[in-house]
Amino acid sequence: MDFSAPHVDFVIICYVVSAVLLLAMSTMIVMRSRRADRQLAKLETERAKWRAAKTATR
Amino acid sequence: MAKIEKFANPTRFLRLQEKVQLWLVAITVILFAVGLYYSLVKAPADYQQGETVRIMFVHVPAAWGATMVYAVMALSSAIGIIFRHPLADLSAKAAAPIGAVFTFLALFTGALWGKPMWGTYWVWDARLTSFFVLFLLYLGYMAIWQAIDDHHRAARIAAIVALVGAINLPIIKFSVDWWNSLHQPSIMSMKGSSVHSSILIPLLIMALAYSFLFLTLHLLSLRAELRKHKIRQLQMQAAKRV
């Protein structure tokens, strides 16, 4: 790519903005998925504890 | 069809998603690396457009991706309405933000390509306007899910909006043929491609990279939606216990 060509700044902005937005979206989706996994694991542990306590009181 | 139904089972889907996730990430990264090398290094500058032709390698895949994601969303919504399958509505919901980002990128990079080529960032012609409508449809679809608490009601209304909005897809595709437009005609048709292979190859590699990125993120996002659905159920059960 010729960096001295006219309008090359438009090309660079397009690639940088695309990269930033796609990376940000990917990161957000991965973080959301991990957060949901953690939250579900926590709730399932709580439910297992509640069931164990209920069985013990019978 | 039986195979599709088999993997449409949420538990089986989660197992399959875990198995293929790393492969999908690897394929996506490789496709982007090769695609960017071809787009920025191997592809020649155009004799008319000069270096600005390279914008095509991020603009066109984003635009193709945006319409493809909407088609996936509309199809999932139709399956959700007809078969009331638990994964279908969540699939449409998971696809929407990815489609919205692709659409924004297509509009943004298109505007930056338009300035040096047409002398303006934006014109209200059929292709650009119909693509802007697509962006609004994505935003509206996501707003419905945000605004309505009842999952089933939100799913029904959002699915209807997605299906009605699907009318926009052929309008986007054929707008450059039906109306006079500043936008160039389609470069791919049933007869083949109107561009040279030195431009077509990087374009197709980047389009494949965007498609794999969508597939990877869609499956991951669908996994999160399924988890959130289960979390809601557990929270309701916990509330009943108290």
PDB file of C-alpha atoms in Angstrom:
ATOM      1  CA  MET A   1       0.000   0.000   0.000  1.00  0.00           C
ATOM      2  CA  ASP A   2       1.260   3.449  -0.923  1.00  0.00           C
ATOM      3  CA  PHE A   3       0.969   5.623   2.201  1.00  0.00           C
ATOM      4  CA  SER A   4       1.613   8.808   0.242  1.00  0.00           C
ATOM      5  CA  ALA A   5      -1.342   8.248  -2.094  1.00  0.00           C
ATOM      6  CA  PRO A   6      -4.271  10.689  -1.963  1.00  0.00           C
ATOM      7  CA  HIS A   7      -7.080   9.844   0.492  1.00  0.00           C
ATOM      8  CA  VAL A   8      -5.007   7.107   2.156  1.00  0.00           C
ATOM      9  CA  ASP A   9      -6.142   8.530   5.521  1.00  0.00           C
ATOM     10  CA  PHE A  10      -9.716   7.482   4.655  1.00  0.00           C
ATOM     11  CA  VAL A  11      -8.486   3.914   4.097  1.00  0.00           C
ATOM     12  CA  ILE A  12      -6.597   3.841   7.414  1.00  0.00           C
ATOM     13  CA  ILE A  13      -9.586   5.227   9.366  1.00  0.00           C
ATOM     14  CA  CYS A  14     -11.872   2.553   7.844  1.00  0.00           C
ATOM     15  CA  TYR A  15      -9.547  -0.306   8.840  1.00  0.00           C
ATOM     16  CA  VAL A  16      -8.832   1.066  12.326  1.00  0.00           C
ATOM     17  CA  VAL A  17     -12.508   1.757  13.141  1.00  0.00           C
ATOM     18  CA  SER A  18     -13.521  -1.679  11.794  1.00  0.00           C
ATOM     19  CA  ALA A  19     -10.838  -3.408  13.862  1.00  0.00           C
ATOM     20  CA  VAL A  20     -11.682  -1.474  17.042  1.00  0.00           C
ATOM     21  CA  LEU A  21     -15.446  -2.058  16.767  1.00  0.00           C
ATOM     22  CA  LEU A  22     -15.156  -5.755  15.877  1.00  0.00           C
ATOM     23  CA  LEU A  23     -12.668  -6.351  18.703  1.00  0.00           C
ATOM     24  CA  ALA A  24     -14.813  -4.413  21.192  1.00  0.00           C
ATOM     25  CA  MET A  25     -17.911  -6.386  20.183  1.00  0.00           C
ATOM     26  CA  SER A  26     -16.043  -9.711  20.442  1.00  0.00           C
ATOM     27  CA  THR A  27     -14.674  -8.797  23.885  1.00  0.00           C
ATOM     28  CA  MET A  28     -18.114  -7.756  25.137  1.00  0.00           C
ATOM     29  CA  ILE A  29     -19.729 -10.995  23.941  1.00  0.00           C
ATOM     30  CA  VAL A  30     -16.991 -13.148  25.508  1.00  0.00           C
ATOM     31  CA  MET A  31     -17.233 -11.245  28.819  1.00  0.00           C
ATOM     32  CA  ARG A  32     -21.039 -11.513  28.829  1.00  0.00           C
ATOM     33  CA  SER A  33     -20.851 -15.240  28.195  1.00  0.00           C
ATOM     34  CA  ARG A  34     -18.314 -15.779  31.006  1.00  0.00           C
ATOM     35  CA  ARG A  35     -20.354 -13.638  33.416  1.00  0.00           C
ATOM     36  CA  ALA A  36     -23.469 -15.714  32.658  1.00  0.00           C
ATOM     37  CA  ASP A  37     -21.486 -18.956  33.190  1.00  0.00           C
ATOM     38  CA  ARG A  38     -20.233 -17.711  36.595  1.00  0.00           C
ATOM     39  CA  GLN A  39     -23.671 -16.482  37.675  1.00  0.00           C
ATOM     40  CA  LEU A  40     -25.314 -19.783  36.702  1.00  0.00           C
ATOM     41  CA  ALA A  41     -22.666 -21.831  38.539  1.00  0.00           C
ATOM     42  CA  LYS A  42     -23.236 -19.704  41.660  1.00  0.00           C
ATOM     43  CA  LEU A  43     -27.032 -20.139  41.515  1.00  0.00           C
ATOM     44  CA  GLU A  44     -26.741 -23.883  40.975  1.00  0.00           C
ATOM     45  CA  THR A  45     -24.448 -24.173  43.998  1.00  0.00           C
ATOM     46  CA  GLU A  46     -26.958 -22.220  46.105  1.00  0.00           C
ATOM     47  CA  ARG A  47     -29.790 -24.479  44.914  1.00  0.00           C
ATOM     48  CA  ALA A  48     -27.768 -27.614  45.728  1.00  0.00           C
ATOM     49  CA  LYS A  49     -27.085 -26.241  49.239  1.00  0.00           C
ATOM     50  CA  TRP A  50     -30.777 -25.428  49.744  1.00  0.00           C
ATOM     51  CA  ARG A  51     -31.776 -28.945  48.642  1.00  0.00           C
ATOM     52  CA  ALA A  52     -29.202 -30.526  50.956  1.00  0.00           C
ATOM     53  CA  ALA A  53     -30.448 -28.424  53.879  1.00  0.00           C
ATOM     54  CA  LYS A  54     -34.074 -29.337  53.106  1.00  0.00           C
ATOM     55  CA  THR A  55     -33.228 -33.059  52.991  1.00  0.00           C
ATOM     56  CA  ALA A  56     -31.350 -32.784  56.309  1.00  0.00           C
ATOM     57  CA  THR A  57     -34.310 -31.151  58.082  1.00  0.00           C
ATOM     58  CA  ARG A  58     -36.725 -33.962  56.981  1.00  0.00           C
TER      59      ARG A  58
ATOM     60  CA  MET B   1     -34.014 -31.826   9.249  1.00  0.00           C
ATOM     61  CA  ALA B   2     -33.682 -34.507  11.950  1.00  0.00           C
ATOM     62  CA  LYS B   3     -30.015 -33.529  12.355  1.00  0.00           C
ATOM     63  CA  ILE B   4     -30.919 -29.842  12.753  1.00  0.00           C
ATOM     64  CA  GLU B   5     -33.536 -30.747  15.367  1.00  0.00           C
ATOM     65  CA  LYS B   6     -30.956 -32.862  17.190  1.00  0.00           C
ATOM     66  CA  PHE B   7     -28.597 -29.900  17.611  1.00  0.00           C
ATOM     67  CA  ALA B   8     -31.455 -27.506  18.319  1.00  0.00           C
ATOM     68  CA  ASN B   9     -31.779 -29.198  21.707  1.00  0.00           C
ATOM     69  CA  PRO B  10     -30.264 -26.630  24.150  1.00  0.00           C
ATOM     70  CA  THR B  11     -28.137 -29.183  26.064  1.00  0.00           C
ATOM     71  CA  ARG B  12     -26.760 -30.735  22.880  1.00  0.00           C
ATOM     72  CA  PHE B  13     -26.213 -27.287  21.430  1.00  0.00           C
ATOM     73  CA  LEU B  14     -24.125 -26.212  24.441  1.00  0.00           C
ATOM     74  CA  ARG B  15     -22.020 -29.376  24.182  1.00  0.00           C
ATOM     75  CA  LEU B  16     -21.470 -28.845  20.448  1.00  0.00           C
ATOM     76  CA  GLN B  17     -20.694 -25.136  20.934  1.00  0.00           C
ATOM     77  CA  GLU B  18     -17.983 -25.993  23.491  1.00  0.00           C
ATOM     78  CA  LYS B  19     -16.442 -28.497  21.088  1.00  0.00           C
ATOM     79  CA  VAL B  20     -16.285 -26.202  18.024  1.00  0.00           C
ATOM     80  CA  GLN B  21     -15.589 -22.864  19.724  1.00  0.00           C
ATOM     81  CA  LEU B  22     -11.785 -23.023  19.636  1.00  0.00           C
ATOM     82  CA  TRP B  23     -11.759 -24.247  16.033  1.00  0.00           C
ATOM     83  CA  LEU B  24     -14.035 -21.416  14.972  1.00  0.00           C
ATOM     84  CA  VAL B  25     -11.844 -18.829  16.721  1.00  0.00           C
ATOM     85  CA  ALA B  26      -8.732 -20.275  15.050  1.00  0.00           C
ATOM     86  CA  ILE B  27     -10.317 -20.308  11.566  1.00  0.00           C
ATOM     87  CA  THR B  28     -11.605 -16.737  12.025  1.00  0.00           C
ATOM     88  CA  VAL B  29      -8.186 -15.403  13.120  1.00  0.00           C
ATOM     89  CA  ILE B  30      -6.423 -17.154  10.215  1.00  0.00           C
ATOM     90  CA  LEU B  31      -8.977 -15.872   7.678  1.00  0.00           C
ATOM     91  CA  PHE B  32      -8.623 -12.289   8.967  1.00  0.00           C
ATOM     92  CA  ALA B  33      -4.804 -12.516   8.903  1.00  0.00           C
ATOM     93  CA  VAL B  34      -4.748 -13.850   5.325  1.00  0.00           C
ATOM     94  CA  GLY B  35      -7.544 -11.493   4.244  1.00  0.00           C
ATOM     95  CA  LEU B  36      -5.779  -8.411   5.629  1.00  0.00           C
ATOM     96  CA  TYR B  37      -2.483  -9.458   4.012  1.00  0.00           C
ATOM     97  CA  TYR B  38      -4.205  -9.795   0.626  1.00  0.00           C
ATOM     98  CA  SER B  39      -6.247  -6.604   1.119  1.00  0.00           C
ATOM     99  CA  LEU B  40      -3.427  -4.314   2.241  1.00  0.00           C
ATOM    100  CA  VAL B  41      -0.350  -5.861   0.592  1.00  0.00           C
ATOM    101  CA  LYS B  42      -1.166  -8.155  -2.336  1.00  0.00           C
ATOM    102  CA  ALA B  43      -4.140  -6.387  -3.927  1.00  0.00           C
ATOM    103  CA  PRO B  44      -3.117  -3.692  -6.444  1.00  0.00           C
ATOM    104  CA  ALA B  45      -4.335  -0.096  -6.315  1.00  0.00           C
ATOM    105  CA  ASP B  46      -7.190   0.570  -8.727  1.00  0.00           C
ATOM    106  CA  TYR B  47      -6.372   2.581 -11.886  1.00  0.00           C
ATOM    107  CA  GLN B  48      -9.308   4.931 -11.180  1.00  0.00           C
ATOM    108  CA  GLN B  49      -9.868   4.781  -7.418  1.00  0.00           C
ATOM    109  CA  GLY B  50      -6.220   4.429  -6.392  1.00  0.00           C
ATOM    110  CA  GLU B  51      -5.642   3.204  -2.814  1.00  0.00           C
ATOM    111  CA  THR B  52      -9.226   3.970  -1.752  1.00  0.00           C
ATOM    112  CA  VAL B  53     -10.305   0.726  -3.460  1.00  0.00           C
ATOM    113  CA  ARG B  54      -8.973  -1.034  -0.325  1.00  0.00           C
ATOM    114  CA  ILE B  55     -11.967   0.321   1.603  1.00  0.00           C
ATOM    115  CA  MET B  56     -13.988  -2.202  -0.411  1.00  0.00           C
ATOM    116  CA  PHE B  57     -12.372  -5.088   1.519  1.00  0.00           C
ATOM    117  CA  VAL B  58     -13.929  -3.919   4.803  1.00  0.00           C
ATOM    118  CA  HIS B  59     -17.030  -2.200   3.423  1.00  0.00           C
ATOM    119  CA  VAL B  60     -18.461  -4.959   1.201  1.00  0.00           C
ATOM    120  CA  PRO B  61     -17.973  -7.863   3.702  1.00  0.00           C
ATOM    121  CA  ALA B  62     -19.593  -5.734   6.430  1.00  0.00           C
ATOM    122  CA  ALA B  63     -22.537  -4.989   4.115  1.00  0.00           C
ATOM    123  CA  TRP B  64     -22.898  -8.637   3.042  1.00  0.00           C
ATOM    124  CA  GLY B  65     -22.588  -9.660   6.697  1.00  0.00           C
ATOM    125  CA  ALA B  66     -25.258  -7.166   7.779  1.00  0.00           C
ATOM    126  CA  THR B  67     -27.825  -8.533   5.297  1.00  0.00           C
ATOM    127  CA  MET B  68     -26.845 -12.164   5.986  1.00  0.00           C
ATOM    128  CA  VAL B  69     -27.265 -11.663   9.744  1.00  0.00           C
ATOM    129  CA  TYR B  70     -30.683 -10.100   9.187  1.00  0.00           C
ATOM    130  CA  ALA B  71     -31.678 -13.100   7.044  1.00  0.00           C
ATOM    131  CA  VAL B  72     -30.560 -15.410   9.889  1.00  0.00           C
ATOM    132  CA  MET B  73     -32.548 -13.276  12.341  1.00  0.00           C
ATOM    133  CA  ALA B  74     -35.691 -13.363  10.180  1.00  0.00           C
ATOM    134  CA  LEU B  75     -35.374 -17.127   9.608  1.00  0.00           C
ATOM    135  CA  SER B  76     -34.889 -17.765  13.338  1.00  0.00           C
ATOM    136  CA  SER B  77     -37.902 -15.544  14.077  1.00  0.00           C
ATOM    137  CA  ALA B  78     -40.024 -17.483  11.562  1.00  0.00           C
ATOM    138  CA  ILE B  79     -38.972 -20.791  13.158  1.00  0.00           C
ATOM    139  CA  GLY B  80     -39.745 -19.291  16.571  1.00  0.00           C
ATOM    140  CA  ILE B  81     -43.244 -18.261  15.506  1.00  0.00           C
ATOM    141  CA  ILE B  82     -44.104 -21.433  13.549  1.00  0.00           C
ATOM    142  CA  PHE B  83     -42.476 -24.182  15.636  1.00  0.00           C
ATOM    143  CA  ARG B  84     -42.154 -22.307  18.971  1.00  0.00           C
ATOM    144  CA  HIS B  85     -38.666 -23.705  19.342  1.00  0.00           C
ATOM    145  CA  PRO B  86     -36.849 -22.453  22.481  1.00  0.00           C
ATOM    146  CA  LEU B  87     -33.570 -21.809  20.657  1.00  0.00           C
ATOM    147  CA  ALA B  88     -35.033 -19.930  17.675  1.00  0.00           C
ATOM    148  CA  ASP B  89     -36.058 -16.702  19.451  1.00  0.00           C
ATOM    149  CA  LEU B  90     -32.814 -16.630  21.408  1.00  0.00           C
ATOM    150  CA  SER B  91     -30.872 -17.176  18.178  1.00  0.00           C
ATOM    151  CA  ALA B  92     -32.546 -14.128  16.606  1.00  0.00           C
ATOM    152  CA  LYS B  93     -31.938 -12.074  19.766  1.00  0.00           C
ATOM    153  CA  ALA B  94     -28.255 -13.097  19.854  1.00  0.00           C
ATOM    154  CA  ALA B  95     -27.727 -12.208  16.191  1.00  0.00           C
ATOM    155  CA  ALA B  96     -29.163  -8.675  16.349  1.00  0.00           C
ATOM    156  CA  PRO B  97     -26.284  -6.757  18.034  1.00  0.00           C
ATOM    157  CA  ILE B  98     -23.740  -8.388  15.700  1.00  0.00           C
ATOM    158  CA  GLY B  99     -25.842  -7.403  12.695  1.00  0.00           C
ATOM    159  CA  ALA B 100     -26.191  -3.858  14.024  1.00  0.00           C
ATOM    160  CA  VAL B 101     -22.392  -3.503  14.326  1.00  0.00           C
ATOM    161  CA  PHE B 102     -21.888  -4.892  10.793  1.00  0.00           C
ATOM    162  CA  THR B 103     -24.508  -2.445   9.460  1.00  0.00           C
ATOM    163  CA  PHE B 104     -22.912   0.505  11.245  1.00  0.00           C
ATOM    164  CA  LEU B 105     -19.515  -0.477   9.819  1.00  0.00           C
ATOM    165  CA  ALA B 106     -20.950  -0.773   6.305  1.00  0.00           C
ATOM    166  CA  LEU B 107     -22.542   2.693   6.625  1.00  0.00           C
ATOM    167  CA  PHE B 108     -19.431   4.258   8.174  1.00  0.00           C
ATOM    168  CA  THR B 109     -16.891   2.793   5.730  1.00  0.00           C
ATOM    169  CA  GLY B 110     -19.289   3.500   2.852  1.00  0.00           C
ATOM    170  CA  ALA B 111     -19.472   7.153   3.854  1.00  0.00           C
ATOM    171  CA  LEU B 112     -15.678   7.376   4.003  1.00  0.00           C
ATOM    172  CA  TRP B 113     -15.427   5.699   0.603  1.00  0.00           C
ATOM    173  CA  GLY B 114     -18.100   8.004  -0.829  1.00  0.00           C
ATOM    174  CA  LYS B 115     -16.303  11.248   0.043  1.00  0.00           C
ATOM    175  CA  PRO B 116     -13.256  10.763  -2.241  1.00  0.00           C
ATOM    176  CA  MET B 117     -15.250   8.906  -4.924  1.00  0.00           C
ATOM    177  CA  TRP B 118     -18.553  10.844  -5.094  1.00  0.00           C
ATOM    178  CA  GLY B 119     -17.507  14.057  -3.379  1.00  0.00           C
ATOM    179  CA  THR B 120     -19.982  13.530  -0.527  1.00  0.00           C
ATOM    180  CA  TYR B 121     -20.248  11.353   2.586  1.00  0.00           C
ATOM    181  CA  TRP B 122     -23.952  10.700   2.174  1.00  0.00           C
ATOM    182  CA  VAL B 123     -26.779  10.885  -0.344  1.00  0.00           C
ATOM    183  CA  TRP B 124     -30.369   9.801   0.253  1.00  0.00           C
ATOM    184  CA  ASP B 125     -30.406   7.360  -2.642  1.00  0.00           C
ATOM    185  CA  ALA B 126     -32.165   3.987  -2.602  1.00  0.00           C
ATOM    186  CA  ARG B 127     -29.225   1.755  -1.607  1.00  0.00           C
ATOM    187  CA  LEU B 128     -27.944   4.021   1.175  1.00  0.00           C
ATOM    188  CA  THR B 129     -31.408   4.785   2.505  1.00  0.00           C
ATOM    189  CA  SER B 130     -32.515   1.138   2.533  1.00  0.00           C
ATOM    190  CA  PHE B 131     -29.294   0.246   4.352  1.00  0.00           C
ATOM    191  CA  PHE B 132     -29.936   2.985   6.898  1.00  0.00           C
ATOM    192  CA  VAL B 133     -33.442   1.519   7.366  1.00  0.00           C
ATOM    193  CA  LEU B 134     -31.753  -1.852   8.045  1.00  0.00           C
ATOM    194  CA  PHE B 135     -29.730  -0.191  10.824  1.00  0.00           C
ATOM    195  CA  LEU B 136     -32.935   1.279  12.314  1.00  0.00           C
ATOM    196  CA  LEU B 137     -34.601  -2.148  12.124  1.00  0.00           C
ATOM    197  CA  TYR B 138     -31.749  -3.676  14.121  1.00  0.00           C
ATOM    198  CA  LEU B 139     -31.983  -0.907  16.733  1.00  0.00           C
ATOM    199  CA  GLY B 140     -35.774  -1.268  16.926  1.00  0.00           C
ATOM    200  CA  TYR B 141     -35.520  -5.035  17.282  1.00  0.00           C
ATOM    201  CA  MET B 142     -33.025  -4.731  20.155  1.00  0.00           C
ATOM    202  CA  ALA B 143     -35.118  -1.990  21.801  1.00  0.00           C
ATOM    203  CA  ILE B 144     -38.154  -4.333  21.889  1.00  0.00           C
ATOM    204  CA  TRP B 145     -36.188  -6.979  23.797  1.00  0.00           C
ATOM    205  CA  GLN B 146     -34.947  -4.298  26.200  1.00  0.00           C
ATOM    206  CA  ALA B 147     -38.329  -2.676  26.717  1.00  0.00           C
ATOM    207  CA  ILE B 148     -40.526  -5.737  27.368  1.00  0.00           C
ATOM    208  CA  ASP B 149     -39.901  -7.787  30.509  1.00  0.00           C
ATOM    209  CA  ASP B 150     -42.089 -10.766  29.611  1.00  0.00           C
ATOM    210  CA  HIS B 151     -39.816 -13.052  27.568  1.00  0.00           C
ATOM    211  CA  HIS B 152     -42.545 -14.696  25.461  1.00  0.00           C
ATOM    212  CA  ARG B 153     -44.284 -11.417  24.641  1.00  0.00           C
ATOM    213  CA  ALA B 154     -40.976  -9.756  23.709  1.00  0.00           C
ATOM    214  CA  ALA B 155     -40.071 -12.742  21.528  1.00  0.00           C
ATOM    215  CA  ARG B 156     -43.399 -12.622  19.638  1.00  0.00           C
ATOM    216  CA  ILE B 157     -43.334  -8.860  19.001  1.00  0.00           C
ATOM    217  CA  ALA B 158     -39.632  -8.856  18.079  1.00  0.00           C
ATOM    218  CA  ALA B 159     -40.181 -11.800  15.696  1.00  0.00           C
ATOM    219  CA  ILE B 160     -43.007  -9.963  13.913  1.00  0.00           C
ATOM    220  CA  VAL B 161     -40.821  -6.856  13.546  1.00  0.00           C
ATOM    221  CA  ALA B 162     -37.947  -8.991  12.203  1.00  0.00           C
ATOM    222  CA  LEU B 163     -40.222 -10.707   9.679  1.00  0.00           C
ATOM    223  CA  VAL B 164     -41.848  -7.480   8.481  1.00  0.00           C
ATOM    224  CA  GLY B 165     -38.402  -5.894   8.212  1.00  0.00           C
ATOM    225  CA  ALA B 166     -37.213  -8.746   6.001  1.00  0.00           C
ATOM    226  CA  ILE B 167     -39.060  -6.999   3.142  1.00  0.00           C
ATOM    227  CA  ASN B 168     -36.129  -4.572   3.215  1.00  0.00           C
ATOM    228  CA  LEU B 169     -33.606  -7.274   2.175  1.00  0.00           C
ATOM    229  CA  PRO B 170     -34.655  -7.576  -1.501  1.00  0.00           C
ATOM    230  CA  ILE B 171     -35.021  -3.781  -1.589  1.00  0.00           C
ATOM    231  CA  ILE B 172     -31.375  -3.444  -0.496  1.00  0.00           C
ATOM    232  CA  LYS B 173     -30.237  -6.080  -3.000  1.00  0.00           C
ATOM    233  CA  PHE B 174     -32.098  -4.741  -6.050  1.00  0.00           C
ATOM    234  CA  SER B 175     -32.169  -1.020  -5.184  1.00  0.00           C
ATOM    235  CA  VAL B 176     -29.226  -0.339  -7.511  1.00  0.00           C
ATOM    236  CA  ASP B 177     -31.092  -2.022 -10.386  1.00  0.00           C
ATOM    237  CA  TRP B 178     -34.561  -0.593  -9.707  1.00  0.00           C
ATOM    238  CA  TRP B 179     -33.594   3.048  -9.172  1.00  0.00           C
ATOM    239  CA  ASN B 180     -30.908   5.432 -10.377  1.00  0.00           C
ATOM    240  CA  SER B 181     -28.177   5.399  -7.768  1.00  0.00           C
ATOM    241  CA  LEU B 182     -24.751   6.848  -7.089  1.00  0.00           C
ATOM    242  CA  HIS B 183     -23.893   3.473  -5.595  1.00  0.00           C
ATOM    243  CA  GLN B 184     -22.168   1.042  -7.930  1.00  0.00           C
ATOM    244  CA  PRO B 185     -24.143  -2.014  -9.106  1.00  0.00           C
ATOM    245  CA  SER B 186     -23.675  -5.441  -7.492  1.00  0.00           C
ATOM    246  CA  ILE B 187     -20.267  -6.933  -8.200  1.00  0.00           C
ATOM    247  CA  MET B 188     -21.543 -10.502  -7.807  1.00  0.00           C
ATOM    248  CA  SER B 189     -24.395 -11.951  -9.835  1.00  0.00           C
ATOM    249  CA  MET B 190     -25.578 -15.306 -11.157  1.00  0.00           C
ATOM    250  CA  LYS B 191     -23.417 -14.687 -14.247  1.00  0.00           C
ATOM    251  CA  GLY B 192     -20.274 -14.318 -12.151  1.00  0.00           C
ATOM    252  CA  SER B 193     -18.181 -11.421 -10.906  1.00  0.00           C
ATOM    253  CA  SER B 194     -17.498  -8.092 -12.582  1.00  0.00           C
ATOM    254  CA  VAL B 195     -14.160  -7.530 -10.809  1.00  0.00           C
ATOM    255  CA  HIS B 196     -10.673  -8.875 -11.488  1.00  0.00           C
ATOM    256  CA  SER B 197      -9.436 -11.850  -9.459  1.00  0.00           C
ATOM    257  CA  SER B 198      -6.728  -9.705  -7.783  1.00  0.00           C
ATOM    258  CA  ILE B 199      -9.577  -7.771  -6.120  1.00  0.00           C
ATOM    259  CA  LEU B 200     -12.091 -10.608  -5.910  1.00  0.00           C
ATOM    260  CA  ILE B 201      -9.866 -13.034  -3.957  1.00  0.00           C
ATOM    261  CA  PRO B 202      -9.149 -10.676  -1.011  1.00  0.00           C
ATOM    262  CA  LEU B 203     -12.801  -9.636  -1.037  1.00  0.00           C
ATOM    263  CA  LEU B 204     -14.016 -13.218  -0.766  1.00  0.00           C
ATOM    264  CA  ILE B 205     -11.466 -14.089   1.935  1.00  0.00           C
ATOM    265  CA  MET B 206     -12.553 -11.076   3.994  1.00  0.00           C
ATOM    266  CA  ALA B 207     -16.228 -11.973   3.429  1.00  0.00           C
ATOM    267  CA  LEU B 208     -15.490 -15.473   4.698  1.00  0.00           C
ATOM    268  CA  ALA B 209     -13.650 -13.995   7.707  1.00  0.00           C
ATOM    269  CA  TYR B 210     -16.679 -11.815   8.561  1.00  0.00           C
ATOM    270  CA  SER B 211     -18.977 -14.853   8.155  1.00  0.00           C
ATOM    271  CA  PHE B 212     -16.854 -16.975  10.508  1.00  0.00           C
ATOM    272  CA  LEU B 213     -16.648 -14.080  12.976  1.00  0.00           C
ATOM    273  CA  PHE B 214     -20.438 -13.929  12.955  1.00  0.00           C
ATOM    274  CA  LEU B 215     -20.737 -17.705  13.408  1.00  0.00           C
ATOM    275  CA  THR B 216     -18.267 -17.696  16.327  1.00  0.00           C
ATOM    276  CA  LEU B 217     -19.863 -14.720  18.087  1.00  0.00           C
ATOM    277  CA  HIS B 218     -23.403 -15.848  17.373  1.00  0.00           C
ATOM    278  CA  LEU B 219     -22.847 -19.265  18.958  1.00  0.00           C
ATOM    279  CA  LEU B 220     -21.116 -17.667  21.948  1.00  0.00           C
ATOM    280  CA  SER B 221     -23.863 -15.090  22.333  1.00  0.00           C
ATOM    281  CA  LEU B 222     -26.534 -17.770  22.017  1.00  0.00           C
ATOM    282  CA  ARG B 223     -24.772 -19.712  24.759  1.00  0.00           C
ATOM    283  CA  ALA B 224     -24.935 -16.608  26.993  1.00  0.00           C
ATOM    284  CA  GLU B 225     -28.637 -16.140  26.176  1.00  0.00           C
ATOM    285  CA  LEU B 226     -29.362 -19.764  27.129  1.00  0.00           C
ATOM    286  CA  ARG B 227     -27.447 -19.312  30.390  1.00  0.00           C
ATOM    287  CA  LYS B 228     -29.377 -16.105  31.150  1.00  0.00           C
ATOM    288  CA  HIS B 229     -32.654 -17.911  30.446  1.00  0.00           C
ATOM    289  CA  LYS B 230     -31.682 -20.642  32.914  1.00  0.00           C
ATOM    290  CA  ILE B 231     -30.573 -17.991  35.449  1.00  0.00           C
ATOM    291  CA  ARG B 232     -34.007 -16.316  35.227  1.00  0.00           C
ATOM    292  CA  GLN B 233     -35.690 -19.678  35.860  1.00  0.00           C
ATOM    293  CA  LEU B 234     -33.472 -20.398  38.885  1.00  0.00           C
ATOM    294  CA  GLN B 235     -34.028 -16.902  40.291  1.00  0.00           C
ATOM    295  CA  MET B 236     -37.792 -17.358  40.007  1.00  0.00           C
ATOM    296  CA  GLN B 237     -37.563 -20.724  41.773  1.00  0.00           C
ATOM    297  CA  ALA B 238     -35.408 -19.154  44.502  1.00  0.00           C
ATOM    298  CA  ALA B 239     -37.947 -16.328  44.919  1.00  0.00           C
ATOM    299  CA  LYS B 240     -40.743 -18.904  45.356  1.00  0.00           C
ATOM    300  CA  ARG B 241     -38.707 -20.692  48.054  1.00  0.00           C
ATOM    301  CA  VAL B 242     -38.371 -17.465  50.047  1.00  0.00           C
TER     302      VAL B 242
END
